[in-house]
XYZ file of C-alpha atoms in Angstrom:
557
model
C 41.417 -93.215 -33.822
C 41.259 -91.540 -30.394
C 43.882 -91.555 -27.622
C 44.960 -89.382 -24.689
C 47.906 -87.233 -25.591
C 50.033 -84.188 -25.136
C 48.890 -81.533 -27.592
C 52.380 -81.034 -29.065
C 52.582 -84.725 -29.936
C 49.171 -84.714 -31.591
C 49.871 -81.689 -33.782
C 53.032 -83.411 -35.033
C 50.909 -86.156 -36.547
C 49.305 -85.766 -39.968
C 45.491 -85.716 -40.068
C 45.208 -85.359 -36.267
C 43.645 -82.706 -34.074
C 43.364 -82.054 -30.362
C 39.978 -81.953 -28.661
C 39.488 -80.882 -25.055
C 37.010 -83.044 -23.165
C 36.008 -81.928 -19.629
C 35.891 -84.824 -17.203
C 34.069 -84.660 -13.865
C 36.232 -85.615 -10.884
C 35.304 -86.505 -7.318
C 37.258 -84.238 -4.990
C 38.237 -85.298 -1.433
C 35.598 -84.476 1.169
C 38.003 -82.105 2.896
C 38.721 -80.217 -0.312
C 37.070 -76.802 -0.500
C 34.453 -76.531 -3.203
C 33.766 -80.246 -3.379
C 33.861 -82.027 -6.757
C 35.810 -80.427 -9.572
C 36.553 -80.780 -13.281
C 39.684 -81.502 -15.178
C 40.389 -81.575 -18.899
C 41.599 -84.534 -20.919
C 43.300 -83.726 -24.198
C 42.201 -86.317 -26.714
C 43.969 -86.704 -30.031
C 41.551 -87.531 -32.838
C 43.253 -88.962 -35.914
C 41.077 -89.214 -38.991
C 41.942 -91.707 -41.717
C 39.570 -92.464 -44.554
C 39.163 -96.084 -45.577
C 39.757 -96.838 -49.221
C 36.436 -96.974 -51.097
C 35.833 -98.815 -54.396
C 34.677 -96.664 -57.314
C 31.059 -96.011 -58.216
C 30.410 -94.930 -61.782
C 27.812 -93.124 -63.910
C 27.735 -92.741 -67.706
C 25.773 -90.383 -69.913
C 23.931 -90.923 -72.142
C 23.038 -94.568 -71.789
C 22.005 -94.642 -75.465
C 22.280 -92.215 -78.362
C 21.750 -92.339 -82.139
C 23.619 -89.998 -84.503
C 23.853 -89.491 -88.242
C 27.205 -89.896 -90.017
C 29.462 -86.838 -89.928
C 28.287 -85.295 -86.644
C 30.143 -85.423 -83.352
C 29.221 -87.660 -80.434
C 30.135 -87.233 -76.774
C 30.109 -90.017 -74.172
C 30.615 -88.927 -70.558
C 31.807 -90.838 -67.519
C 31.782 -89.746 -63.866
C 33.193 -91.763 -60.976
C 33.841 -91.318 -57.268
C 36.095 -93.415 -55.059
C 38.888 -93.169 -52.488
C 41.534 -92.806 -53.773
C 40.573 -91.269 -57.131
C 39.794 -93.977 -59.680
C 41.508 -94.131 -63.061
C 39.165 -94.150 -66.075
C 39.624 -96.284 -69.197
C 37.332 -97.104 -72.132
C 36.539 -100.242 -74.127
C 34.613 -100.568 -77.382
C 32.683 -103.807 -77.755
C 34.898 -105.312 -75.058
C 38.216 -104.354 -76.672
C 40.709 -101.675 -75.648
C 39.881 -98.370 -77.283
C 42.816 -96.836 -79.107
C 42.273 -93.271 -80.369
C 42.803 -93.095 -84.125
C 43.634 -89.405 -84.219
C 43.243 -86.361 -82.032
C 40.524 -84.999 -84.317
C 38.550 -88.187 -84.798
C 38.572 -89.659 -81.309
C 39.923 -88.085 -78.155
C 39.803 -88.624 -74.407
C 39.212 -85.436 -72.418
C 39.764 -84.755 -68.712
C 41.643 -88.012 -68.113
C 38.895 -90.083 -69.679
C 35.892 -88.271 -68.228
C 34.693 -87.612 -71.774
C 35.118 -89.657 -74.936
C 34.630 -87.363 -77.935
C 34.205 -88.713 -81.462
C 34.662 -85.775 -83.838
C 32.907 -87.133 -86.952
C 31.069 -90.401 -86.442
C 31.103 -93.179 -89.035
C 28.973 -96.293 -89.364
C 31.761 -98.389 -87.852
C 31.621 -96.257 -84.693
C 28.372 -97.980 -83.747
C 28.981 -100.019 -80.616
C 28.880 -100.453 -76.865
C 31.420 -98.193 -75.149
C 32.344 -99.316 -71.639
C 33.803 -96.887 -69.144
C 35.836 -98.601 -66.413
C 36.776 -96.917 -63.149
C 39.483 -98.630 -61.096
C 41.416 -97.858 -57.937
C 43.465 -99.990 -55.547
C 40.423 -101.540 -53.841
C 37.899 -102.094 -56.592
C 36.478 -101.549 -60.038
C 33.136 -100.460 -61.516
C 31.941 -100.133 -65.096
C 28.961 -99.056 -67.177
C 28.054 -98.962 -70.867
C 27.110 -96.043 -73.138
C 25.784 -97.235 -76.505
C 26.175 -95.334 -79.791
C 24.213 -96.045 -82.981
C 25.310 -94.394 -86.236
C 22.672 -94.536 -88.968
C 20.805 -92.497 -91.544
C 17.757 -90.738 -90.165
C 15.699 -92.143 -93.032
C 16.125 -95.678 -91.672
C 13.969 -94.910 -88.635
C 15.336 -97.823 -86.675
C 14.236 -98.467 -83.128
C 17.446 -96.963 -81.722
C 16.959 -93.817 -83.778
C 13.343 -93.463 -82.706
C 14.180 -94.007 -79.046
C 16.997 -91.459 -79.206
C 14.843 -88.810 -80.802
C 11.974 -89.455 -78.397
C 14.382 -89.165 -75.498
C 15.219 -85.677 -76.704
C 11.548 -84.822 -76.201
C 11.215 -86.703 -72.921
C 10.306 -85.310 -69.528
C 13.862 -85.640 -68.183
C 16.745 -83.174 -68.265
C 14.576 -80.156 -67.512
C 14.518 -77.215 -65.134
C 11.258 -76.665 -63.241
C 10.864 -72.968 -62.423
C 8.245 -71.691 -59.975
C 7.404 -68.018 -60.542
C 4.652 -65.413 -60.190
C 2.899 -66.806 -63.268
C 2.914 -70.473 -62.216
C 5.194 -73.367 -63.199
C 7.500 -73.404 -66.244
C 9.264 -76.529 -67.532
C 12.370 -75.430 -69.434
C 14.637 -77.486 -71.709
C 17.976 -75.625 -71.385
C 20.007 -76.547 -74.482
C 17.305 -75.257 -76.839
C 15.966 -72.675 -74.365
C 12.567 -74.170 -75.064
C 9.583 -73.932 -72.733
C 8.157 -77.458 -72.821
C 5.192 -76.877 -70.556
C 3.544 -74.079 -68.615
C 1.069 -74.478 -65.785
C -0.598 -71.117 -65.213
C -1.601 -69.912 -61.769
C -5.325 -70.224 -62.430
C -5.074 -73.643 -64.102
C -7.037 -76.323 -62.295
C -5.067 -79.485 -61.762
C -5.632 -81.943 -58.912
C -9.198 -82.126 -57.549
C -10.070 -79.042 -59.578
C -7.964 -76.844 -57.267
C -6.166 -73.922 -58.840
C -2.387 -74.005 -58.796
C -2.380 -70.616 -57.099
C -5.799 -69.679 -55.771
C -6.287 -66.118 -54.501
C -5.235 -65.399 -50.922
C -7.400 -62.929 -49.010
C -4.457 -61.740 -46.900
C -2.311 -60.976 -49.959
C -2.902 -57.968 -52.204
C -0.988 -59.694 -55.003
C -2.622 -61.981 -57.532
C 0.652 -63.833 -58.107
C 1.856 -67.260 -57.077
C 4.032 -67.330 -53.955
C 6.601 -70.122 -53.636
C 9.528 -70.580 -51.286
C 11.216 -74.003 -51.570
C 11.165 -77.151 -53.695
C 12.876 -80.552 -53.668
C 13.375 -83.267 -56.267
C 12.426 -86.706 -54.931
C 14.283 -89.324 -56.963
C 13.422 -87.683 -60.297
C 9.867 -88.957 -59.720
C 8.151 -86.199 -57.755
C 8.728 -82.546 -56.970
C 7.426 -81.135 -53.677
C 7.068 -77.343 -53.636
C 5.860 -75.110 -50.817
C 3.294 -72.292 -50.934
C 3.697 -70.461 -47.577
C 0.556 -68.225 -47.588
C -1.596 -71.227 -48.518
C -0.137 -73.508 -45.799
C 0.330 -76.313 -48.260
C 2.663 -78.121 -50.638
C 2.001 -79.116 -54.222
C 3.144 -82.546 -55.362
C 4.118 -82.742 -59.044
C 4.445 -85.999 -60.945
C 7.489 -85.578 -63.195
C 6.463 -88.223 -65.724
C 2.990 -86.711 -66.162
C 4.246 -83.127 -65.703
C 1.215 -82.240 -63.640
C 0.146 -81.574 -60.063
C -1.223 -84.778 -58.541
C -1.774 -83.858 -54.905
C -2.144 -80.960 -52.491
C -0.509 -81.677 -49.104
C -1.754 -79.621 -46.149
C 0.866 -78.421 -43.631
C 1.144 -76.207 -40.581
C 0.968 -72.473 -41.431
C 3.711 -70.995 -43.594
C 5.846 -73.891 -44.845
C 9.034 -72.108 -45.959
C 11.773 -74.702 -46.363
C 11.861 -78.294 -47.617
C 14.686 -80.812 -47.336
C 14.700 -84.326 -48.764
C 16.240 -87.110 -46.694
C 17.068 -89.607 -49.425
C 18.352 -92.223 -46.975
C 14.907 -92.589 -45.371
C 12.762 -91.312 -48.273
C 11.190 -88.495 -46.278
C 10.649 -84.786 -46.865
C 11.209 -82.442 -43.914
C 9.044 -79.325 -43.796
C 10.075 -76.266 -41.765
C 7.057 -74.088 -40.990
C 7.003 -70.638 -39.415
C 3.480 -70.647 -37.998
C 3.030 -67.092 -39.286
C 4.791 -64.575 -41.497
C 6.531 -63.286 -38.349
C 7.947 -66.708 -37.411
C 5.997 -66.793 -34.183
C 5.441 -70.598 -34.016
C 8.168 -72.383 -35.975
C 8.011 -76.170 -36.051
C 8.983 -79.216 -38.101
C 6.862 -81.704 -39.984
C 7.913 -84.753 -41.970
C 6.358 -86.549 -44.961
C 7.271 -90.268 -44.835
C 7.596 -92.506 -47.898
C 7.804 -89.445 -50.080
C 8.504 -91.306 -53.338
C 5.943 -94.126 -52.980
C 2.227 -94.417 -52.502
C -0.593 -92.323 -53.856
C -1.547 -90.144 -50.874
C 1.009 -88.266 -48.784
C 0.565 -86.527 -45.435
C 2.705 -84.213 -43.323
C 3.229 -85.556 -39.787
C 3.986 -83.114 -36.983
C 7.159 -83.794 -34.956
C 7.854 -82.819 -31.352
C 10.460 -80.204 -32.305
C 9.466 -76.591 -31.642
C 11.156 -73.171 -32.006
C 13.145 -74.570 -34.942
C 15.078 -71.979 -36.891
C 16.592 -74.359 -39.461
C 17.514 -77.977 -40.190
C 20.668 -79.399 -41.790
C 20.749 -82.881 -43.357
C 24.231 -83.899 -44.586
C 24.215 -84.649 -48.318
C 24.686 -88.054 -49.908
C 26.729 -88.825 -53.012
C 27.800 -91.864 -55.016
C 29.883 -93.369 -52.197
C 28.088 -91.933 -49.137
C 24.617 -93.336 -49.674
C 23.197 -93.331 -46.148
C 22.918 -90.564 -43.544
C 21.613 -91.346 -40.050
C 21.687 -87.967 -38.272
C 20.589 -84.387 -38.934
C 21.011 -81.161 -36.942
C 18.510 -78.563 -35.741
C 19.092 -74.929 -34.830
C 16.638 -73.420 -32.369
C 15.723 -69.756 -32.341
C 18.481 -67.578 -30.776
C 20.085 -70.589 -29.072
C 23.901 -71.107 -29.077
C 23.738 -74.841 -29.771
C 23.041 -77.443 -32.431
C 20.802 -80.411 -31.687
C 21.626 -83.778 -33.207
C 18.563 -85.825 -34.157
C 18.101 -89.396 -35.350
C 16.420 -89.426 -38.755
C 15.054 -92.936 -38.179
C 13.498 -92.477 -34.748
C 12.906 -88.695 -35.017
C 14.351 -88.295 -31.519
C 16.933 -85.868 -30.203
C 20.286 -87.604 -29.609
C 22.574 -84.895 -28.272
C 22.964 -81.148 -27.821
C 26.296 -79.582 -28.809
C 26.768 -76.294 -26.972
C 28.362 -73.358 -28.786
C 27.960 -70.921 -25.898
C 31.700 -70.737 -25.167
C 32.145 -69.356 -28.688
C 29.177 -66.934 -28.517
C 27.857 -68.623 -31.648
C 24.232 -68.814 -32.729
C 24.310 -71.216 -35.725
C 22.945 -69.966 -39.043
C 23.926 -72.757 -41.427
C 26.060 -75.896 -41.597
C 28.110 -77.788 -44.169
C 29.857 -81.162 -44.029
C 32.685 -82.997 -45.754
C 32.931 -86.765 -45.351
C 36.572 -86.515 -46.420
C 37.642 -85.153 -43.023
C 34.554 -85.900 -40.948
C 34.117 -82.227 -40.063
C 31.057 -79.992 -39.847
C 31.403 -76.274 -40.637
C 29.093 -73.984 -38.661
C 28.302 -70.458 -39.839
C 27.902 -68.348 -36.695
C 26.091 -65.194 -35.727
C 26.886 -63.211 -32.577
C 25.048 -64.439 -29.512
C 24.454 -60.963 -28.099
C 22.137 -58.776 -30.146
C 23.944 -55.573 -29.148
C 27.160 -56.851 -30.744
C 26.088 -56.140 -34.324
C 28.911 -53.612 -34.692
C 31.504 -56.277 -33.927
C 32.907 -58.476 -36.695
C 31.000 -61.732 -37.175
C 32.340 -64.690 -35.187
C 34.463 -67.223 -37.072
C 33.204 -70.480 -38.487
C 33.378 -73.345 -36.026
C 34.597 -76.848 -36.815
C 32.812 -79.779 -35.142
C 34.229 -83.290 -35.170
C 31.670 -85.819 -36.456
C 33.238 -88.713 -34.535
C 33.008 -87.181 -31.054
C 30.459 -84.379 -31.711
C 32.978 -82.046 -30.074
C 33.774 -78.489 -31.087
C 37.332 -78.421 -32.461
C 37.488 -74.631 -32.609
C 37.471 -71.829 -35.185
C 38.193 -72.511 -38.852
C 41.170 -70.170 -39.248
C 39.802 -66.614 -39.241
C 37.019 -67.401 -41.715
C 33.456 -66.291 -41.114
C 30.247 -66.765 -43.059
C 28.709 -69.709 -44.859
C 30.833 -72.602 -46.116
C 30.021 -74.410 -49.374
C 31.326 -77.972 -49.908
C 31.708 -79.732 -53.268
C 29.738 -82.935 -53.872
C 32.882 -85.091 -53.584
C 33.841 -83.400 -50.295
C 37.230 -82.316 -51.636
C 36.732 -78.524 -51.745
C 35.373 -76.060 -49.176
C 34.703 -72.503 -50.377
C 33.829 -69.612 -48.063
C 32.910 -66.160 -49.477
C 34.564 -63.419 -47.399
C 32.640 -60.164 -47.794
C 35.146 -58.164 -45.710
C 38.085 -59.014 -47.998
C 36.276 -59.568 -51.341
C 37.753 -63.051 -51.547
C 36.560 -66.614 -52.030
C 38.692 -68.676 -49.655
C 39.296 -72.186 -51.004
C 40.255 -75.055 -48.700
C 41.021 -78.575 -49.867
C 40.623 -81.883 -48.065
C 43.187 -84.612 -48.712
C 42.504 -88.356 -48.744
C 44.133 -88.395 -45.299
C 41.447 -85.996 -44.069
C 43.718 -82.947 -43.785
C 41.961 -79.598 -44.228
C 44.355 -77.197 -45.952
C 44.157 -73.589 -47.092
C 44.523 -73.812 -50.874
C 44.034 -70.365 -52.417
C 41.984 -67.191 -52.426
C 40.033 -66.120 -55.504
C 39.190 -62.492 -56.132
C 35.467 -62.039 -55.597
C 33.832 -58.684 -56.399
C 30.334 -59.945 -55.520
C 28.184 -59.895 -52.420
C 27.528 -63.623 -52.820
C 23.932 -64.799 -52.653
C 24.360 -68.408 -53.791
C 27.196 -70.667 -54.937
C 27.327 -74.057 -56.672
C 30.055 -76.398 -57.861
C 30.294 -77.734 -61.388
C 32.682 -80.536 -62.433
C 35.492 -79.278 -64.657
C 35.119 -80.010 -68.375
C 38.897 -80.144 -68.941
C 40.350 -81.823 -65.818
C 39.208 -84.790 -63.802
C 38.529 -84.387 -60.077
C 38.472 -80.590 -60.422
C 35.660 -78.074 -60.154
C 34.378 -74.690 -61.177
C 32.454 -72.542 -58.738
C 29.587 -70.375 -59.944
C 28.432 -67.577 -57.627
C 25.587 -65.064 -57.924
C 25.297 -61.567 -56.507
C 22.484 -60.721 -54.113
C 22.676 -57.007 -54.932
C 24.049 -56.589 -58.458
C 23.841 -57.927 -61.990
C 27.109 -59.892 -62.100
C 27.850 -63.613 -61.900
C 31.232 -65.208 -61.193
C 32.917 -68.304 -62.635
C 35.955 -69.428 -60.624
C 38.304 -72.207 -61.741
C 39.559 -74.037 -58.635
C 42.404 -75.619 -60.592
C 43.982 -72.497 -62.136
C 42.589 -69.871 -59.742
C 41.281 -67.830 -62.670
C 38.069 -65.830 -62.287
C 35.645 -64.647 -64.973
C 32.750 -62.293 -64.277
C 29.650 -62.179 -66.471
C 28.024 -58.773 -66.313
C 24.554 -57.391 -67.031
C 22.371 -60.337 -66.007
C 19.813 -57.819 -64.688
C 19.037 -57.218 -61.037
C 17.930 -59.975 -58.660
C 14.758 -60.119 -56.624
C 14.978 -57.590 -53.810
C 15.351 -59.073 -50.314
C 12.021 -57.544 -49.241
C 10.328 -59.487 -52.057
C 12.024 -62.690 -50.886
C 11.259 -62.937 -47.150
C 11.761 -66.701 -46.838
C 15.455 -66.760 -45.976
C 18.162 -68.303 -48.129
C 19.575 -66.723 -51.309
C 17.518 -64.076 -53.088
C 19.239 -65.133 -56.328
C 19.769 -68.872 -56.602
C 21.948 -70.624 -59.153
C 21.045 -74.236 -59.994
C 23.230 -76.657 -61.947
C 22.153 -79.566 -64.142
C 23.927 -82.453 -62.439
C 27.372 -84.030 -62.908
C 27.056 -84.179 -66.707
C 25.160 -80.966 -67.394
C 26.806 -77.894 -68.821
C 23.841 -75.578 -68.226
C 22.860 -73.590 -65.153
C 19.877 -71.399 -64.373
C 19.667 -68.174 -62.364
C 16.740 -65.734 -62.124
C 16.561 -61.986 -62.299
C 13.498 -60.216 -60.943
C 11.870 -60.232 -64.393
C 13.344 -63.189 -66.308
C 15.395 -66.398 -66.247
C 18.966 -66.673 -67.536
C 20.390 -69.961 -68.819
C 24.182 -70.121 -68.592
C 26.612 -72.328 -70.510
C 29.045 -73.539 -67.857
C 31.338 -75.197 -70.382
C 31.850 -71.958 -72.294
C 31.266 -69.745 -69.220
C 28.882 -67.513 -71.151
C 25.172 -66.587 -71.066
C 23.229 -69.042 -73.212
C 19.845 -67.350 -73.394
C 17.300 -65.273 -71.504
C 13.692 -66.398 -71.081
C 11.531 -63.341 -70.469
C 8.265 -62.890 -68.586
C 9.184 -65.269 -65.776
C 8.994 -63.017 -62.724
C 10.488 -63.887 -59.348
C 11.423 -67.388 -60.477
C 13.701 -67.966 -57.493
C 12.481 -71.497 -56.769
C 14.159 -73.851 -59.253
C 14.583 -77.637 -59.432
C 16.620 -79.708 -61.882
C 15.219 -83.079 -62.973
C 17.689 -85.455 -64.641
C 17.084 -88.718 -66.482
C 13.615 -90.124 -65.818
């Protein structure tokens, strides 16, 4: 909702903000200076429509022997938050006892402590809010292993399937890791010959190293993985079901960053042109999940420093626009992902801001821009604050409090976390269903944060943990956004040095295993650590995986 206003009136309204819009005016001919400009103050009031729930369950099917525990998980998004209930074989589920059957995190998990034969059945999770309902079924079979029924066989084969794996790209090649058992399911060595008899990592004359060099990878609908090899000016295309390389895709020199546009099924490729970033450009691979042969198509965009595509989730399933940052330019360029044309340029010059990264929350319709000083000789000055940009009008609202640096937004758009290196804090902001952005709390943060991810809480619904890595030390942080408590895991060995990771982005990533997964992966320079997010402890270390800083999670296939 937009209307002309006095600023005092607008600020008195919940979920509203003032935006200044310059308007050209025709001055009288006798007026000195000719035409002028005046400013209209427009009040933008953001109100989210109610959205019916969308639900996921995990697992779809499982088979267990009598006496063991069984967990059935349910995840739903909607506006407002949906309420979760469970049925068994179409009837209301009434917990028999706290030990035998319990509902955890307001129904997000149904835990059966010691299954019996009579627990076999179809368990329906129902998500309901004021505007709709959604449901899905998780089936449980309880039987002796000796019976070898179809359900039992399918369940045990699923445990050995190609889904629910981390793909890790390191000096040695490609490692497929099953996290719960810390088991390496497959290794593709750098000199292995896969597609068309090409080696996975052939020698590069310009590189003294004999190792693989990777920079970025994306999961395309749990069907393919695209991964970039900058010195080779190419991508490898992996078939997840076959767990093998099926195509080599040629690109412009030095492809360093990939982003998947799920709405249009296309992979965007940022190339540098050389190791010194002398000729950066963008290419796009259309129909990335279909067909047998894929090609990178050059776009008209040049001097591109980075690209930001807003994320999708269960209720936001289509994104039309992305944003480009050009080298040393105080502006962001809005592009149409369907036509591949530039739509608008949003100037940031008045704020001396050269954009470095962006984040977005659909809950308030606001973009967060991480800024760097426009003038190179101002490196001694404090970094400029984050800027907020309204997604309705594409207008700069102004600074986000006094926060600077990169913003991280949870998948549901409800939490915005900004690491503050100057104050050793993680600043947490929340977004209400009315679109109000509020300062929530500050968590103590002893790390120089390299990467940060959100993980759904295992004890409370609609809450999150944050997991952050250090770019300089051996520590890792778990922060509970509900209680504000912080736990630091020490001695995870040192990360890859920045000089050994010249591709931009975090030099120590942390990758989660989806909305139901309790495991995360983070590399050191010499190994891979698997973390148990539910227990907030190290789970295992897999040695001899060097510089494995390109990691992709593949869920159910």
